[in-house]
Amino acid sequence: EVQLLESGGALVQPGGSLRLSCIVSGFTFSNYAMSWVRQAPGKGLEWVSAIGGGVTTYYADSVKGRFTISRDNSKNTLYLQMNSLRVEDTALYYCAKGPKEGAMDYWGQGTLVTVSS
Amino acid sequence: QSVLTQPPSVSAAPGQKVTISCSGSSSNIGNNFVSWYQQLPGTAPKLLIYENNKRPSGIPDRFSGSKSGTSATLGITGLQTGDEADYYCGTWDSSLSVGVFGGGTRVTVL
C-alpha cells in the first residue's frame, strides 16, 4: 500500500524558515518524480515544486529562490526547505507521487503551514 | 488567476450527467496529458483520470475524460450525492516547466 506522510508544518513569523518532510512507503521511491502542491484556506490547488528521480528540480515562480525541494532516496523522504516565508505562503502543503505523464497518483494528507505575526 | 480555466460550479440532479471543461493553451493541454482530481470535503485530492482518459484502478466508469486541442473535459454520469466535491484539472506546461492546475469546479447534486 502506497503511503505518504507529511510533517513539519507549523506557525512561523513572516521572514522565517521551515522544512517540510514527506516519508513514503509502498513503492520504489528513487524511481519516481515527487511534487509539493499547496492549498491556501478556501482556495484551489497550487503546484509548488517537483523533483525528478535524480536532481532535476522545478519551481513555481511564486516560490522560486525561496523554496528548495530535495530528496533522500536512502530514507524514502522528500523535503521542502522554505525560507523568507510570506503571509501568502499560508496553506496546507501536500506531498504527491509524480508527476508521471503529468499526473500525481498518490497524495499525502497534508501538513499545515501558517505564516503570521 | 489559474493557468487552466474551469467553471466555478456545476450542478445536476441525482442520476443525471455533468461535464466540466478545462481550457488551456498549446504549451500545456495542447501538448501534454491532462489529469483530473477529485477533492471531497476535508480530504486530500484523489486522482480520477490520467493521460486524458484513463482511470486508475478502483475509479468507476461513471467518470470519463477526453481532450481535444487545448481543452479537456471530465464527465460524470449517474450522479450520486457522494460525488459532491471539488474537481481539478492539471497538466504540465512545457514552456514554463511548471505544473499547472485549473481553479477547480464544485459539483453540487441537487
PDB file of C-alpha atoms in Angstrom:
ATOM      1  CA  GLU A   1       0.000   0.000   0.000  1.00  0.00           C
ATOM      2  CA  VAL A   2       1.357   3.383  -1.033  1.00  0.00           C
ATOM      3  CA  GLN A   3       1.579   5.861   1.837  1.00  0.00           C
ATOM      4  CA  LEU A   4       2.871   9.422   2.028  1.00  0.00           C
ATOM      5  CA  LEU A   5       3.158  11.168   5.383  1.00  0.00           C
ATOM      6  CA  GLU A   6       3.995  14.843   5.611  1.00  0.00           C
ATOM      7  CA  SER A   7       5.329  16.601   8.681  1.00  0.00           C
ATOM      8  CA  GLY A   8       6.982  19.841   9.680  1.00  0.00           C
ATOM      9  CA  GLY A   9       4.137  22.280   9.330  1.00  0.00           C
ATOM     10  CA  ALA A  10       3.935  24.986  11.988  1.00  0.00           C
ATOM     11  CA  LEU A  11       3.122  28.589  12.799  1.00  0.00           C
ATOM     12  CA  VAL A  12       6.018  30.807  11.728  1.00  0.00           C
ATOM     13  CA  GLN A  13       6.561  34.545  11.508  1.00  0.00           C
ATOM     14  CA  PRO A  14       6.964  36.338   8.177  1.00  0.00           C
ATOM     15  CA  GLY A  15      10.574  36.086   7.023  1.00  0.00           C
ATOM     16  CA  GLY A  16      11.064  32.828   8.884  1.00  0.00           C
ATOM     17  CA  SER A  17      12.038  29.376   7.661  1.00  0.00           C
ATOM     18  CA  LEU A  18      10.569  25.913   7.840  1.00  0.00           C
ATOM     19  CA  ARG A  19      11.447  22.482   6.475  1.00  0.00           C
ATOM     20  CA  LEU A  20       8.712  20.078   5.470  1.00  0.00           C
ATOM     21  CA  SER A  21       9.301  16.348   5.193  1.00  0.00           C
ATOM     22  CA  CYS A  22       7.366  13.600   3.443  1.00  0.00           C
ATOM     23  CA  ILE A  23       8.234   9.998   4.196  1.00  0.00           C
ATOM     24  CA  VAL A  24       6.875   7.469   1.725  1.00  0.00           C
ATOM     25  CA  SER A  25       6.367   3.730   1.590  1.00  0.00           C
ATOM     26  CA  GLY A  26       4.829   1.144  -0.711  1.00  0.00           C
ATOM     27  CA  PHE A  27       6.800   1.954  -3.868  1.00  0.00           C
ATOM     28  CA  THR A  28      10.401   2.339  -5.020  1.00  0.00           C
ATOM     29  CA  PHE A  29      10.871   5.978  -4.102  1.00  0.00           C
ATOM     30  CA  SER A  30      14.019   6.554  -6.152  1.00  0.00           C
ATOM     31  CA  ASN A  31      12.233   5.592  -9.382  1.00  0.00           C
ATOM     32  CA  TYR A  32       9.644   8.379  -9.275  1.00  0.00           C
ATOM     33  CA  ALA A  33       9.400  12.114  -9.523  1.00  0.00           C
ATOM     34  CA  MET A  34       7.804  13.749  -6.496  1.00  0.00           C
ATOM     35  CA  SER A  35       5.916  17.008  -6.015  1.00  0.00           C
ATOM     36  CA  TRP A  36       4.678  19.501  -3.472  1.00  0.00           C
ATOM     37  CA  VAL A  37       1.261  21.057  -4.008  1.00  0.00           C
ATOM     38  CA  ARG A  38      -0.336  23.571  -1.668  1.00  0.00           C
ATOM     39  CA  GLN A  39      -3.835  24.767  -0.943  1.00  0.00           C
ATOM     40  CA  ALA A  40      -4.497  28.055   0.812  1.00  0.00           C
ATOM     41  CA  PRO A  41      -7.536  28.105   3.110  1.00  0.00           C
ATOM     42  CA  GLY A  42     -10.705  28.003   1.000  1.00  0.00           C
ATOM     43  CA  LYS A  43      -8.729  28.165  -2.251  1.00  0.00           C
ATOM     44  CA  GLY A  44      -7.773  25.805  -5.055  1.00  0.00           C
ATOM     45  CA  LEU A  45      -4.714  23.674  -5.645  1.00  0.00           C
ATOM     46  CA  GLU A  46      -1.424  25.379  -6.460  1.00  0.00           C
ATOM     47  CA  TRP A  47       1.539  23.407  -7.774  1.00  0.00           C
ATOM     48  CA  VAL A  48       4.693  24.397  -5.865  1.00  0.00           C
ATOM     49  CA  SER A  49       7.649  22.260  -6.889  1.00  0.00           C
ATOM     50  CA  ALA A  50       8.766  18.930  -8.306  1.00  0.00           C
ATOM     51  CA  ILE A  51      11.927  16.865  -8.354  1.00  0.00           C
ATOM     52  CA  GLY A  52      12.883  14.095 -10.740  1.00  0.00           C
ATOM     53  CA  GLY A  53      14.272  10.739  -9.710  1.00  0.00           C
ATOM     54  CA  GLY A  54      17.707  12.331  -9.770  1.00  0.00           C
ATOM     55  CA  VAL A  55      18.385  16.009  -9.122  1.00  0.00           C
ATOM     56  CA  THR A  56      16.340  17.912 -11.688  1.00  0.00           C
ATOM     57  CA  THR A  57      14.098  20.395  -9.904  1.00  0.00           C
ATOM     58  CA  TYR A  58      11.235  22.667 -10.912  1.00  0.00           C
ATOM     59  CA  TYR A  59       9.597  25.558  -9.067  1.00  0.00           C
ATOM     60  CA  ALA A  60       6.566  27.801  -9.369  1.00  0.00           C
ATOM     61  CA  ASP A  61       7.515  31.427  -9.905  1.00  0.00           C
ATOM     62  CA  SER A  62       5.850  32.308  -6.592  1.00  0.00           C
ATOM     63  CA  VAL A  63       8.430  30.303  -4.620  1.00  0.00           C
ATOM     64  CA  LYS A  64      11.490  30.317  -6.872  1.00  0.00           C
ATOM     65  CA  GLY A  65      14.554  31.500  -4.991  1.00  0.00           C
ATOM     66  CA  ARG A  66      12.900  30.967  -1.611  1.00  0.00           C
ATOM     67  CA  PHE A  67      11.987  27.275  -1.552  1.00  0.00           C
ATOM     68  CA  THR A  68      14.243  24.281  -2.221  1.00  0.00           C
ATOM     69  CA  ILE A  69      12.997  20.791  -2.952  1.00  0.00           C
ATOM     70  CA  SER A  70      15.248  17.821  -2.270  1.00  0.00           C
ATOM     71  CA  ARG A  71      15.089  14.110  -1.648  1.00  0.00           C
ATOM     72  CA  ASP A  72      16.984  11.440   0.254  1.00  0.00           C
ATOM     73  CA  ASN A  73      16.410   8.195  -1.587  1.00  0.00           C
ATOM     74  CA  SER A  74      18.111   6.218   1.190  1.00  0.00           C
ATOM     75  CA  LYS A  75      15.478   7.470   3.637  1.00  0.00           C
ATOM     76  CA  ASN A  76      12.493   7.424   1.246  1.00  0.00           C
ATOM     77  CA  THR A  77      11.975  11.045   2.178  1.00  0.00           C
ATOM     78  CA  LEU A  78      11.092  14.191   0.246  1.00  0.00           C
ATOM     79  CA  TYR A  79      11.833  17.638   1.651  1.00  0.00           C
ATOM     80  CA  LEU A  80      10.794  21.217   1.072  1.00  0.00           C
ATOM     81  CA  GLN A  81      13.013  23.880   2.622  1.00  0.00           C
ATOM     82  CA  MET A  82      11.035  27.116   2.825  1.00  0.00           C
ATOM     83  CA  ASN A  83      12.883  30.385   3.510  1.00  0.00           C
ATOM     84  CA  SER A  84      11.779  34.018   3.562  1.00  0.00           C
ATOM     85  CA  LEU A  85       8.226  32.905   4.249  1.00  0.00           C
ATOM     86  CA  ARG A  86       5.394  35.281   3.450  1.00  0.00           C
ATOM     87  CA  VAL A  87       1.837  35.535   4.718  1.00  0.00           C
ATOM     88  CA  GLU A  88       0.661  34.321   1.300  1.00  0.00           C
ATOM     89  CA  ASP A  89       2.570  31.051   1.784  1.00  0.00           C
ATOM     90  CA  THR A  90      -0.018  30.049   4.392  1.00  0.00           C
ATOM     91  CA  ALA A  91      -1.522  26.794   3.144  1.00  0.00           C
ATOM     92  CA  LEU A  92      -1.937  23.075   3.571  1.00  0.00           C
ATOM     93  CA  TYR A  93       1.080  21.527   1.850  1.00  0.00           C
ATOM     94  CA  TYR A  94       0.601  18.172   0.144  1.00  0.00           C
ATOM     95  CA  CYS A  95       3.290  15.766  -0.914  1.00  0.00           C
ATOM     96  CA  ALA A  96       2.382  13.821  -4.064  1.00  0.00           C
ATOM     97  CA  LYS A  97       3.899  10.973  -6.078  1.00  0.00           C
ATOM     98  CA  GLY A  98       4.571  12.137  -9.596  1.00  0.00           C
ATOM     99  CA  PRO A  99       4.171  13.715 -11.975  1.00  0.00           C
ATOM    100  CA  LYS A 100       4.275  10.787 -14.314  1.00  0.00           C
ATOM    101  CA  GLU A 101       2.936  11.885 -17.682  1.00  0.00           C
ATOM    102  CA  GLY A 102       1.635  14.912 -15.791  1.00  0.00           C
ATOM    103  CA  ALA A 103      -0.384  13.030 -13.192  1.00  0.00           C
ATOM    104  CA  MET A 104       0.117  12.756  -9.451  1.00  0.00           C
ATOM    105  CA  ASP A 105      -1.324   9.407  -8.483  1.00  0.00           C
ATOM    106  CA  TYR A 106      -0.938   9.378  -4.710  1.00  0.00           C
ATOM    107  CA  TRP A 107      -1.191  12.211  -2.205  1.00  0.00           C
ATOM    108  CA  GLY A 108      -0.468  12.603   1.467  1.00  0.00           C
ATOM    109  CA  GLN A 109      -2.901  14.152   3.918  1.00  0.00           C
ATOM    110  CA  GLY A 110      -1.021  17.440   4.089  1.00  0.00           C
ATOM    111  CA  THR A 111       0.789  19.493   6.689  1.00  0.00           C
ATOM    112  CA  LEU A 112      -0.370  22.996   7.632  1.00  0.00           C
ATOM    113  CA  VAL A 113       1.949  25.972   7.345  1.00  0.00           C
ATOM    114  CA  THR A 114       0.744  29.230   8.847  1.00  0.00           C
ATOM    115  CA  VAL A 115       2.761  32.397   8.329  1.00  0.00           C
ATOM    116  CA  SER A 116       1.624  35.121  10.664  1.00  0.00           C
ATOM    117  CA  SER A 117       2.985  37.651  13.115  1.00  0.00           C
TER     118      SER A 117
ATOM    119  CA  GLN B   1      -5.765  33.568 -11.819  1.00  0.00           C
ATOM    120  CA  SER B   2      -5.194  29.932 -12.796  1.00  0.00           C
ATOM    121  CA  VAL B   3      -3.401  28.933 -15.990  1.00  0.00           C
ATOM    122  CA  LEU B   4      -6.177  26.449 -16.758  1.00  0.00           C
ATOM    123  CA  THR B   5      -9.769  27.695 -16.808  1.00  0.00           C
ATOM    124  CA  GLN B   6     -12.627  25.744 -15.266  1.00  0.00           C
ATOM    125  CA  PRO B   7     -16.201  26.795 -14.466  1.00  0.00           C
ATOM    126  CA  PRO B   8     -16.569  27.567 -10.744  1.00  0.00           C
ATOM    127  CA  SER B   9     -19.554  25.283 -10.310  1.00  0.00           C
ATOM    128  CA  VAL B  10     -21.885  22.825 -11.997  1.00  0.00           C
ATOM    129  CA  SER B  11     -24.942  21.058 -10.657  1.00  0.00           C
ATOM    130  CA  ALA B  12     -27.443  18.403 -11.599  1.00  0.00           C
ATOM    131  CA  ALA B  13     -29.979  16.056 -10.056  1.00  0.00           C
ATOM    132  CA  PRO B  14     -29.086  12.557  -8.872  1.00  0.00           C
ATOM    133  CA  GLY B  15     -28.705  10.152 -11.772  1.00  0.00           C
ATOM    134  CA  GLN B  16     -28.024  12.902 -14.270  1.00  0.00           C
ATOM    135  CA  LYS B  17     -24.800  13.777 -16.078  1.00  0.00           C
ATOM    136  CA  VAL B  18     -22.448  16.717 -15.646  1.00  0.00           C
ATOM    137  CA  THR B  19     -19.463  17.800 -17.675  1.00  0.00           C
ATOM    138  CA  ILE B  20     -16.620  20.011 -16.517  1.00  0.00           C
ATOM    139  CA  SER B  21     -14.480  21.842 -19.026  1.00  0.00           C
ATOM    140  CA  CYS B  22     -10.824  22.750 -18.677  1.00  0.00           C
ATOM    141  CA  SER B  23      -9.324  25.224 -21.106  1.00  0.00           C
ATOM    142  CA  GLY B  24      -5.639  25.867 -21.595  1.00  0.00           C
ATOM    143  CA  SER B  25      -3.132  26.576 -24.313  1.00  0.00           C
ATOM    144  CA  SER B  26      -0.748  24.865 -26.700  1.00  0.00           C
ATOM    145  CA  SER B  27       2.050  24.924 -24.121  1.00  0.00           C
ATOM    146  CA  ASN B  28       0.076  22.949 -21.561  1.00  0.00           C
ATOM    147  CA  ILE B  29      -3.044  20.990 -22.534  1.00  0.00           C
ATOM    148  CA  GLY B  30      -2.249  21.179 -26.227  1.00  0.00           C
ATOM    149  CA  ASN B  31       0.977  19.223 -25.873  1.00  0.00           C
ATOM    150  CA  ASN B  32       0.683  17.293 -22.638  1.00  0.00           C
ATOM    151  CA  PHE B  33      -1.546  14.759 -20.947  1.00  0.00           C
ATOM    152  CA  VAL B  34      -4.358  16.031 -18.744  1.00  0.00           C
ATOM    153  CA  SER B  35      -5.271  14.573 -15.374  1.00  0.00           C
ATOM    154  CA  TRP B  36      -8.328  15.141 -13.180  1.00  0.00           C
ATOM    155  CA  TYR B  37      -8.569  15.107  -9.392  1.00  0.00           C
ATOM    156  CA  GLN B  38     -11.495  14.806  -7.001  1.00  0.00           C
ATOM    157  CA  GLN B  39     -11.304  16.501  -3.624  1.00  0.00           C
ATOM    158  CA  LEU B  40     -14.055  15.533  -1.222  1.00  0.00           C
ATOM    159  CA  PRO B  41     -14.646  17.984   1.649  1.00  0.00           C
ATOM    160  CA  GLY B  42     -11.840  17.907   4.194  1.00  0.00           C
ATOM    161  CA  THR B  43      -9.754  15.338   2.326  1.00  0.00           C
ATOM    162  CA  ALA B  44      -6.697  15.233   0.090  1.00  0.00           C
ATOM    163  CA  PRO B  45      -7.089  15.256  -3.695  1.00  0.00           C
ATOM    164  CA  LYS B  46      -7.510  11.893  -5.394  1.00  0.00           C
ATOM    165  CA  LEU B  47      -6.525  11.030  -8.959  1.00  0.00           C
ATOM    166  CA  LEU B  48      -9.600  10.334 -11.091  1.00  0.00           C
ATOM    167  CA  ILE B  49      -8.299  10.439 -14.660  1.00  0.00           C
ATOM    168  CA  TYR B  50      -4.777  10.341 -16.079  1.00  0.00           C
ATOM    169  CA  GLU B  51      -3.349  10.562 -19.587  1.00  0.00           C
ATOM    170  CA  ASN B  52      -6.523  12.370 -20.715  1.00  0.00           C
ATOM    171  CA  ASN B  53      -8.940   9.455 -20.452  1.00  0.00           C
ATOM    172  CA  LYS B  54      -7.568   6.605 -18.347  1.00  0.00           C
ATOM    173  CA  ARG B  55      -8.998   5.636 -14.987  1.00  0.00           C
ATOM    174  CA  PRO B  56      -6.855   4.332 -12.108  1.00  0.00           C
ATOM    175  CA  SER B  57      -7.871   1.055 -10.577  1.00  0.00           C
ATOM    176  CA  GLY B  58     -10.954   1.487  -8.408  1.00  0.00           C
ATOM    177  CA  ILE B  59     -12.374   4.527 -10.194  1.00  0.00           C
ATOM    178  CA  PRO B  60     -15.837   3.690 -11.568  1.00  0.00           C
ATOM    179  CA  ASP B  61     -16.539   4.058 -15.257  1.00  0.00           C
ATOM    180  CA  ARG B  62     -19.107   6.755 -14.433  1.00  0.00           C
ATOM    181  CA  PHE B  63     -16.098   9.060 -14.624  1.00  0.00           C
ATOM    182  CA  SER B  64     -14.625   9.750 -18.055  1.00  0.00           C
ATOM    183  CA  GLY B  65     -12.145  12.147 -19.582  1.00  0.00           C
ATOM    184  CA  SER B  66     -11.458  13.486 -23.031  1.00  0.00           C
ATOM    185  CA  LYS B  67      -9.193  16.022 -24.692  1.00  0.00           C
ATOM    186  CA  SER B  68      -9.425  17.983 -27.898  1.00  0.00           C
ATOM    187  CA  GLY B  69      -6.830  20.560 -28.875  1.00  0.00           C
ATOM    188  CA  THR B  70      -6.258  22.869 -25.941  1.00  0.00           C
ATOM    189  CA  SER B  71      -9.306  21.806 -23.936  1.00  0.00           C
ATOM    190  CA  ALA B  72     -10.249  18.830 -21.834  1.00  0.00           C
ATOM    191  CA  THR B  73     -13.494  17.603 -20.343  1.00  0.00           C
ATOM    192  CA  LEU B  74     -14.436  15.494 -17.345  1.00  0.00           C
ATOM    193  CA  GLY B  75     -17.778  13.736 -17.475  1.00  0.00           C
ATOM    194  CA  ILE B  76     -19.666  12.225 -14.569  1.00  0.00           C
ATOM    195  CA  THR B  77     -22.710  10.102 -15.316  1.00  0.00           C
ATOM    196  CA  GLY B  78     -25.249   8.617 -12.907  1.00  0.00           C
ATOM    197  CA  LEU B  79     -24.549  11.450 -10.471  1.00  0.00           C
ATOM    198  CA  GLN B  80     -24.585  10.442  -6.804  1.00  0.00           C
ATOM    199  CA  THR B  81     -24.628  12.517  -3.620  1.00  0.00           C
ATOM    200  CA  GLY B  82     -21.185  11.117  -2.846  1.00  0.00           C
ATOM    201  CA  ASP B  83     -19.864  12.856  -5.972  1.00  0.00           C
ATOM    202  CA  GLU B  84     -20.302  16.262  -4.354  1.00  0.00           C
ATOM    203  CA  ALA B  85     -16.761  17.552  -4.326  1.00  0.00           C
ATOM    204  CA  ASP B  86     -14.295  19.928  -5.946  1.00  0.00           C
ATOM    205  CA  TYR B  87     -12.766  18.737  -9.207  1.00  0.00           C
ATOM    206  CA  TYR B  88      -9.469  19.979 -10.627  1.00  0.00           C
ATOM    207  CA  CYS B  89      -7.781  19.506 -13.970  1.00  0.00           C
ATOM    208  CA  GLY B  90      -3.999  19.507 -14.125  1.00  0.00           C
ATOM    209  CA  THR B  91      -1.176  19.146 -16.555  1.00  0.00           C
ATOM    210  CA  TRP B  92       2.408  20.215 -17.244  1.00  0.00           C
ATOM    211  CA  ASP B  93       3.283  23.445 -19.002  1.00  0.00           C
ATOM    212  CA  SER B  94       6.195  22.731 -21.334  1.00  0.00           C
ATOM    213  CA  SER B  95       7.060  26.399 -21.936  1.00  0.00           C
ATOM    214  CA  LEU B  96       7.144  27.364 -18.271  1.00  0.00           C
ATOM    215  CA  SER B  97       8.411  23.964 -16.996  1.00  0.00           C
ATOM    216  CA  VAL B  98       5.858  24.045 -14.203  1.00  0.00           C
ATOM    217  CA  GLY B  99       2.837  22.060 -13.168  1.00  0.00           C
ATOM    218  CA  VAL B 100      -0.496  23.818 -13.600  1.00  0.00           C
ATOM    219  CA  PHE B 101      -3.990  23.288 -12.225  1.00  0.00           C
ATOM    220  CA  GLY B 102      -7.368  24.691 -13.030  1.00  0.00           C
ATOM    221  CA  GLY B 103      -9.137  26.801 -10.435  1.00  0.00           C
ATOM    222  CA  GLY B 104     -11.446  23.944  -9.520  1.00  0.00           C
ATOM    223  CA  THR B 105     -15.132  23.197 -10.107  1.00  0.00           C
ATOM    224  CA  ARG B 106     -17.576  22.450  -7.337  1.00  0.00           C
ATOM    225  CA  VAL B 107     -20.107  19.792  -8.235  1.00  0.00           C
ATOM    226  CA  THR B 108     -23.433  20.010  -6.438  1.00  0.00           C
ATOM    227  CA  VAL B 109     -26.034  17.276  -6.534  1.00  0.00           C
ATOM    228  CA  LEU B 110     -29.441  18.926  -6.355  1.00  0.00           C
TER     229      LEU B 110
END
